[in-house]
Every structure is written in C-alpha cells, then in structure tokens.
Coordinates of C-alpha atoms and ligand atoms in Angstrom, one line a residue:
M242 CA 13.7 -1.2 -20.5
S243 CA 16.1 0.5 -18.1
I244 CA 13.7 2.0 -15.6
R245 CA 12.5 0.8 -12.2
H246 CA 8.9 0.8 -10.9
L247 CA 7.4 0.3 -7.4
I248 CA 4.3 -1.8 -7.7
A249 CA 4.9 -4.3 -4.9
F250 CA 7.3 -4.6 -2.0
H251 CA 9.5 -7.1 -3.7
D252 CA 10.3 -4.7 -6.6
L253 CA 13.1 -3.3 -4.4
S254 CA 15.8 -5.2 -2.6
M255 CA 16.1 -5.0 1.2
P256 CA 19.3 -2.8 0.9
E257 CA 17.3 -0.5 -1.4
W258 CA 14.4 -0.2 1.1
E259 CA 16.9 0.6 3.8
E260 CA 18.6 3.2 1.7
I261 CA 15.2 4.8 0.9
I262 CA 14.1 4.7 4.6
D263 CA 17.4 6.2 5.7
L264 CA 17.2 8.9 3.1
A265 CA 13.7 9.8 4.2
L266 CA 14.9 10.2 7.7
Q267 CA 17.7 12.4 6.6
I268 CA 15.3 14.5 4.6
E269 CA 13.0 14.7 7.7
E270 CA 16.0 16.1 9.7
K271 CA 16.9 18.8 7.2
P272 CA 14.4 19.0 4.3
E273 CA 15.9 22.3 3.0
D274 CA 19.0 20.4 1.9
F275 CA 16.9 18.6 -0.7
Y276 CA 15.0 21.6 -2.1
G277 CA 15.7 21.9 -5.8
C278 CA 16.9 18.3 -6.3
C279 CA 14.2 17.7 -8.9
E280 CA 14.3 21.0 -10.7
N281 CA 12.8 20.5 -14.2
K282 CA 11.4 17.1 -13.4
I283 CA 7.6 16.4 -13.7
L284 CA 5.5 14.1 -11.5
A285 CA 2.2 13.0 -12.9
T286 CA -0.4 11.9 -10.4
L287 CA -3.1 9.8 -12.0
F288 CA -5.8 9.3 -9.4
Y289 CA -8.8 7.3 -10.5
E290 CA -10.0 6.9 -6.9
P291 CA -10.5 9.4 -4.1
S292 CA -7.4 10.4 -2.0
T293 CA -6.3 13.1 0.3
R294 CA -3.0 12.1 1.9
T295 CA -1.4 9.9 -0.8
Q296 CA -2.1 12.4 -3.6
M297 CA -1.3 15.5 -1.8
S298 CA 1.8 14.0 -0.1
F299 CA 3.1 13.0 -3.5
Q300 CA 2.5 16.4 -4.9
T301 CA 4.0 18.1 -1.8
A302 CA 7.0 15.9 -2.1
M303 CA 7.7 16.8 -5.7
L304 CA 7.1 20.5 -5.1
R305 CA 9.4 20.5 -2.1
L306 CA 12.0 18.8 -4.3
G307 CA 11.7 21.7 -6.7
G308 CA 9.9 19.7 -9.4
R309 CA 6.5 20.2 -11.0
I310 CA 3.3 18.3 -11.1
I311 CA 0.6 17.4 -13.6
G312 CA -2.3 15.0 -13.4
F313 CA -6.0 14.4 -12.6
D314 CA -7.7 13.5 -9.4
N315 CA -11.0 12.7 -11.0
P316 CA -10.9 10.5 -14.1
S317 CA -14.2 12.1 -15.3
N318 CA -12.1 15.2 -16.1
S319 CA -9.8 13.2 -18.3
S320 CA -10.2 11.2 -21.5
V321 CA -11.0 8.1 -19.3
A322 CA -14.5 9.5 -19.3
K323 CA -14.5 9.2 -23.2
G324 CA -13.6 5.5 -22.9
E325 CA -9.8 5.7 -23.2
N326 CA -8.1 2.6 -22.0
L327 CA -5.3 2.4 -19.5
K328 CA -2.7 1.6 -22.0
D329 CA -3.3 4.7 -24.1
T330 CA -3.4 7.0 -21.0
I331 CA -0.2 5.6 -19.6
Q332 CA 1.7 5.7 -22.9
V333 CA 0.8 9.3 -23.5
V334 CA 1.3 10.6 -19.9
S335 CA 4.7 8.8 -19.6
G336 CA 5.8 11.0 -22.6
Y337 CA 4.9 14.1 -20.6
A338 CA 6.2 13.2 -17.1
D339 CA 9.5 11.9 -15.7
I340 CA 7.7 9.8 -13.1
M341 CA 4.1 8.9 -12.3
A342 CA 2.1 7.8 -9.3
M343 CA -1.2 6.1 -10.1
R344 CA -4.2 5.1 -7.9
N345 CA -6.8 3.0 -9.5
P346 CA -9.7 0.9 -8.2
V347 CA -8.8 -2.1 -10.4
E348 CA -6.4 -4.7 -9.0
G349 CA -3.2 -5.2 -10.9
S350 CA -3.7 -1.9 -12.8
A351 CA -0.3 -0.5 -11.6
K352 CA 1.5 -3.6 -12.8
A353 CA -0.3 -3.3 -16.2
A354 CA 0.8 0.3 -16.4
T355 CA 4.5 -0.7 -16.3
L356 CA 4.0 -2.5 -19.6
F357 CA 3.3 0.8 -21.4
S358 CA 5.2 3.4 -19.4
G359 CA 8.4 5.0 -20.5
C360 CA 9.0 6.4 -17.0
P361 CA 8.8 4.9 -13.5
V362 CA 5.4 4.0 -12.3
I363 CA 4.6 4.1 -8.5
N364 CA 1.6 2.1 -7.3
A365 CA -0.4 4.5 -5.1
G366 CA -3.0 1.8 -4.5
D367 CA -4.6 -0.7 -6.8
G368 CA -8.1 -1.7 -5.6
G369 CA -8.0 -3.9 -2.5
H370 CA -4.6 -5.3 -3.5
L371 CA -1.4 -3.3 -2.6
H372 CA -0.3 0.2 -1.5
P373 CA 3.5 0.1 -1.1
T374 CA 4.1 3.8 -0.6
Q375 CA 1.8 3.7 2.5
T376 CA 4.0 0.9 3.7
L377 CA 7.1 3.0 3.1
T378 CA 5.4 5.7 5.2
D379 CA 4.7 3.2 7.9
L380 CA 8.3 1.9 7.9
V381 CA 9.7 5.4 8.1
T382 CA 7.3 6.2 11.0
L383 CA 8.3 3.0 12.9
K384 CA 12.0 3.5 12.3
K385 CA 11.9 7.0 13.6
E386 CA 9.5 6.4 16.5
V387 CA 10.5 2.9 17.7
G388 CA 14.1 3.0 16.6
T389 CA 14.0 -0.4 15.0
L390 CA 11.8 -2.5 12.8
D391 CA 13.0 -5.8 14.1
G392 CA 11.2 -8.3 16.3
L393 CA 8.0 -6.3 16.9
T394 CA 4.6 -7.7 17.7
V395 CA 2.3 -6.0 15.3
G396 CA -1.5 -6.1 15.6
L397 CA -3.4 -5.4 12.4
C398 CA -7.0 -4.7 13.1
G399 CA -10.1 -4.2 10.9
D400 CA -10.5 -4.9 7.3
L401 CA -7.7 -7.3 6.5
K402 CA -9.4 -8.6 3.4
Y403 CA -9.8 -5.5 1.3
G404 CA -7.2 -3.3 3.2
R405 CA -4.4 -2.8 0.7
T406 CA -2.2 -1.0 3.3
V407 CA -2.3 -4.1 5.4
H408 CA -1.3 -6.3 2.5
S409 CA 1.7 -4.3 1.6
L410 CA 2.7 -3.8 5.2
I411 CA 2.7 -7.6 5.8
Q412 CA 4.9 -8.1 2.7
A413 CA 7.4 -5.7 4.2
M414 CA 7.3 -6.7 7.9
T415 CA 7.9 -10.4 7.1
H416 CA 11.5 -9.3 6.6
F417 CA 11.9 -8.1 10.2
H418 CA 11.1 -11.2 12.3
T419 CA 7.6 -9.8 13.1
K420 CA 5.0 -11.6 15.1
F421 CA 1.6 -10.7 13.5
I422 CA -1.6 -10.6 15.4
L423 CA -4.4 -10.5 12.8
I424 CA -7.5 -9.0 14.4
S425 CA -10.6 -9.3 12.3
T426 CA -14.0 -10.9 11.7
R427 CA -13.9 -14.2 9.8
E428 CA -15.4 -12.5 6.8
L429 CA -12.7 -9.8 6.6
A430 CA -9.7 -12.2 7.3
L431 CA -6.4 -11.8 5.6
P432 CA -6.3 -13.4 2.1
S433 CA -4.6 -16.8 2.1
Y434 CA -1.7 -15.8 -0.2
L435 CA -0.6 -13.3 2.4
K436 CA -0.8 -16.0 5.2
D437 CA 1.5 -18.1 3.0
T438 CA 3.9 -15.1 2.6
I439 CA 4.1 -14.9 6.5
R440 CA 4.6 -18.6 6.9
S441 CA 7.2 -18.9 4.1
A442 CA 9.2 -16.0 5.6
G443 CA 9.3 -18.0 8.9
C444 CA 7.3 -15.5 10.8
R445 CA 4.4 -16.3 13.2
Y446 CA 0.8 -15.2 13.1
E447 CA -2.2 -15.6 15.2
E448 CA -5.8 -14.8 14.1
I449 CA -8.1 -13.4 16.7
F450 CA -11.5 -11.8 16.8
S451 CA -11.1 -9.6 19.9
L452 CA -9.1 -6.4 20.0
E453 CA -9.4 -6.3 23.8
E454 CA -7.8 -9.7 24.1
A455 CA -4.8 -8.8 21.9
I456 CA -4.1 -5.3 22.9
D457 CA -1.8 -5.8 25.9
K458 CA 0.6 -8.0 23.8
L459 CA 1.2 -5.4 21.0
D460 CA 4.2 -3.1 20.2
V461 CA 2.3 -1.7 17.3
L462 CA -1.4 -1.5 16.6
Y463 CA -2.3 -0.8 13.0
M464 CA -6.0 0.2 12.8
T465 CA -7.8 0.2 9.5
R466 CA -11.1 1.4 8.1
I467 CA -13.6 -1.1 6.8
Q468 CA -13.4 -0.6 3.1
R469 CA -17.0 0.1 2.3
E470 CA -16.4 0.8 -1.4
R471 CA -14.9 -2.7 -2.0
F472 CA -17.9 -4.7 -0.6
P473 CA -20.1 -6.5 -3.1
S474 CA -23.2 -5.2 -1.3
E475 CA -24.1 -2.5 1.2
A476 CA -25.8 -5.1 3.4
E477 CA -22.5 -6.9 3.8
Y478 CA -20.8 -3.7 4.7
E479 CA -23.5 -2.9 7.3
R480 CA -22.9 -6.3 8.9
Q481 CA -19.2 -5.5 9.3
K482 CA -19.0 -1.8 10.1
S483 CA -18.2 -0.6 13.6
T484 CA -17.0 -4.0 14.8
Y485 CA -13.8 -2.5 16.1
V486 CA -13.6 0.8 17.9
L487 CA -10.4 1.8 19.7
D488 CA -11.1 4.0 22.7
R489 CA -9.3 5.1 25.9
K490 CA -10.8 2.2 27.9
K491 CA -9.2 -0.4 25.6
L492 CA -6.0 1.5 25.6
A493 CA -5.7 1.4 29.4
R494 CA -4.6 -2.3 29.0
A495 CA -2.0 -1.6 26.3
K496 CA 1.8 -1.1 26.8
S497 CA 2.9 2.4 27.5
S498 CA 5.3 2.0 24.6
L499 CA 2.6 1.0 22.1
K500 CA 2.6 2.8 18.8
I501 CA -0.8 3.3 17.2
L502 CA -0.8 3.7 13.4
H503 CA -3.6 4.2 10.9
P504 CA -3.2 5.0 7.2
L505 CA -6.2 7.3 7.5
P506 CA -8.9 8.2 6.7
R507 CA -10.7 7.0 9.8
V508 CA -14.4 6.5 10.0
D509 CA -15.3 5.3 13.5
E510 CA -12.6 2.8 14.3
V511 CA -10.5 5.2 16.4
L512 CA -12.4 7.6 18.7
V513 CA -11.3 11.2 18.6
E514 CA -10.6 10.9 22.4
V515 CA -7.5 8.7 21.4
D516 CA -5.9 11.5 19.4
S517 CA -4.4 13.2 22.5
D518 CA -2.8 9.9 23.7
P519 CA 1.0 10.1 23.1
R520 CA 0.8 6.6 21.7
A521 CA -1.4 7.8 18.8
L522 CA 1.0 8.4 15.9
Y523 CA -1.3 8.6 12.9
F524 CA -1.1 12.3 12.2
K525 CA 2.6 12.3 12.5
Q526 CA 2.6 9.2 10.2
A527 CA 0.8 11.3 7.5
I528 CA 3.6 13.9 7.7
Y529 CA 6.3 11.3 7.4
G530 CA 4.6 10.3 4.2
V531 CA 5.9 13.4 2.5
Y532 CA 9.5 12.6 3.4
A533 CA 9.0 9.0 2.5
R534 CA 7.8 10.0 -1.0
M535 CA 10.5 12.6 -1.5
S536 CA 13.0 9.9 -0.8
L537 CA 11.3 7.4 -3.2
I538 CA 11.1 10.0 -6.0
L539 CA 14.8 10.8 -5.7
F540 CA 15.6 7.1 -5.6
L541 CA 13.5 6.1 -8.6
L542 CA 14.7 9.0 -10.8
R543 CA 18.3 7.9 -10.3
Q544 CA 17.7 4.2 -11.2
T545 CA 18.6 2.6 -14.4
G546 CA 18.2 -1.0 -13.4
R547 CA 15.9 -3.6 -15.0
Y548 CA 12.3 -4.3 -14.1
R549 CA 10.9 -7.7 -14.7
P550 CA 7.1 -7.5 -14.6
F551 CA 6.5 -11.3 -14.7
D552 CA 8.2 -14.4 -13.2
G553 CA 5.8 -16.9 -14.6
K554 CA 4.5 -17.7 -18.0
E555 CA 1.9 -16.3 -20.4
I556 CA -1.2 -18.5 -20.7
P557 CA -3.3 -16.8 -23.4
H558 CA -6.5 -18.8 -22.9
E559 CA -6.4 -18.8 -19.0
R560 CA -8.6 -16.2 -17.2
C561 CA -8.1 -14.7 -13.8
G562 CA -11.1 -15.5 -11.5
N563 CA -11.0 -12.0 -9.9
P564 CA -13.7 -9.9 -11.7
N565 CA -11.9 -6.8 -10.5
C566 CA -8.5 -7.9 -12.0
V567 CA -7.2 -5.6 -14.7
T568 CA -6.9 -8.5 -17.1
N569 CA -10.7 -8.7 -17.0
T570 CA -11.2 -5.0 -17.5
E571 CA -8.5 -4.3 -20.1
G572 CA -8.9 -7.0 -22.6
Y573 CA -5.7 -6.5 -24.6
L574 CA -3.3 -7.4 -21.7
P575 CA -1.2 -10.6 -21.8
H576 CA -2.3 -13.2 -19.2
Y577 CA 0.6 -14.2 -17.0
F578 CA 0.4 -16.7 -14.2
C579 CA 2.8 -18.3 -11.7
N580 CA 2.5 -22.0 -10.9
H581 CA 2.5 -23.1 -7.2
G582 CA 1.8 -26.8 -6.9
D583 CA -1.8 -27.2 -8.0
M584 CA -2.5 -23.5 -8.0
L585 CA -2.1 -20.7 -10.6
T586 CA -1.6 -17.2 -9.3
C587 CA -2.4 -14.2 -11.4
E588 CA 0.7 -12.1 -11.7
Y589 CA -1.3 -8.8 -11.8
C590 CA -3.6 -9.2 -8.7
D591 CA -2.3 -12.4 -6.9
E592 CA -5.7 -14.1 -7.2
R593 CA -5.3 -17.9 -7.1
K594 CA -7.2 -20.7 -8.8
L595 CA -6.9 -24.4 -8.8
I596 CA -5.5 -25.9 -12.0
Ligands
NCD277 C1 -5.6 4.1 2.5 C2 -5.9 3.7 1.1 O1 -6.2 4.5 0.3 O2 -5.8 2.5 0.9 N1 -5.5 5.5 2.7 C3 -4.2 6.1 2.4 O3 -3.7 5.9 1.3 N2 -3.6 6.8 3.4 C4 -6.5 3.6 3.5 C5 -8.0 3.7 3.3 O4 -8.5 4.2 2.4 O5 -8.7 3.2 4.2

C-alpha cells in the first residue's frame, strides 16, 4: 500500500530525518507561513495511555496547520471498553482520518496497527518499547540548541529498561558518532538489543551507576522518570525509585555548555531548583515538540512510498516470549520473526529468544 508510517526510527532514511528536522526548524522560525497547510485534513489521536505533551502537541500541531482532530484520550470512552480489538478500531478510524497518532501500553501495537490502517500511523509510544516522535523532538531541540547532532557525549540516566524515549533516542543517535554513557542501576539497564544497535553502528558506550561520576564528561544529559506503571510489582518500583536526583550541587561539576533534556513528566529525578539553570532545556524541548510534529505531519501526508512492516519470516507456531507483546494480546496477528544467529527477534516488540 502506498503510504508511509513512523513506528521506529529506521522507517525513515537519514536524508528524510534531516528534511523533517530542517522543516521543523523553519516552522519554528516562522510558524505563520505554515498555517492552513492541512486544511480539510483530519488527525486522529488514539491514546490508550495517559499523556499530556505528546497528545496535546500532536493536536496543537494539526490545529496550527489548519487541520482538524478527532480521537479519544481514554479508551474507556471508546468501543475498546466493549471489547473491540485493535484491528477493528484501526480499520474504522483510518476510514475517518487522514493520519493517526496512537499511544498504547502494549509493545508492538503501533506496528500491528499499520497492517490494518489505510492512512499513515504514527507511533506515539508503544509500552516500554519505542517513542520516535519524542526522539524527533529531542533531535530538533539539540539541532537548534547545540547546532549539531554530531560527535556528542550523551548521558542517559534513570530507567533505561522501560524508558521508550531512551530506546528511540539511541536508535537515532547511533547515526551521529555519539558516545553513550548509560547511567542506571543494574536492574534498569538498557535492553541488550539496543546495546547491539550501538555496537553495530560503531559507537561506544559505557555503563555506569553514578551520575556524579559521569556528569562532568557530558555534552547532553537526558534524564528520565522511573516508569512505575511498567514494573511487574510495586515492591520492585519502590526499590528503584529516587535513585537518581539531579540537583544544583551535582550540576556544579558539569560543563557550562551542558544541555539537560527530559521528555517529561518528571517525578523527583530533577529538582525544581534546576529549572532556572540556563542548561535546563526541558520546557523548551516540549515546545519544540509542536514544530517537530507539524513537520512530521506535513511530511507523512505528502508521502506515497512503500512501507514494509516485516523483514523476516512468518512462523505461525512460534510465540513471542514478551507477555506484553501485541502478538500475545491480539491473537489474530501473524507472527513474524527475524533470525540473528541462534536468536529469533520478534518483529513487533524486538524481544529475543534462543532458537
Ligand atoms: C514520555 C513517555 O510517555 O514515554 N513522555 C512523553 O511522551 N513526553 C516519558 C515518560 O512518560 O516518562
């Protein structure tokens, strides 16, 4: 089908990412030049999970472009509450809208939606897996505020296991000779498939527990919330919470050119006293998210290319080992896996298993 979707970073080529980032910066300079560009177009926002910035910035983006919006922000107000499956919802909504942004707690659900949608699907967060439009926002922020994306030392701190913004950002930054400093507890370390992504891109990474020890080396510090809702138990969350707190004292050792990003919402990992530090960019970052999404909507609505959901092969009897994978919650989906040596990788959620 001749439509494009954005589910993971690799769905767009590097020249396409550059085009979208550059357009976002042009929009930021003179947004009024783009008002009305999406007249008569409709964006559907299907939010099965809580959201402030992502949902409202998508809606603001479409309204600023002169388009209109439909959708739900609470699935209990939709037919999902009556037991409707993802396939039926997507098939119907894609007949109403020209483009849709979906957030869902189930990993791989955005990829699954592409199988049934007649319009572009944008992944606005699928469980603890990916969140590529937050990454677009982060890239636009860095391009504007640092001037380059190339050769930066980027510290990612907090919940690297369940933090989907971190996962997508890593997929992107491996294209820019990044040195990654992964700051987390052992329990919340980065999933191994993403360490492989870093290695195979020829980038370096270091895993470290202490934020204090890492902070003076960083050009960018990406703070994240511990993702309470994704923990198997409250007790495990209690053991991990409040491990990392960025305060003025720690920042005293950081470079004066440091850029502090955070996808927000924050809980306690960045103290309010940091907000007035000129290095704290997270509120600006949330504003860049509107320009980023305006640019992405314009880009996807113009596309007529091909989208290939799967690279590997269908193995009907094989099951993904991730209980929160969409193939385990939506039983009608075909099971696709990629083969890497003695491993099978689920093409929806990237979970690996030994053959
Ligand atoms: C993030 C998300 O939803 O993954 N928020 C966002 O989209 N800006 C981060 C988070 O919830 O911690």
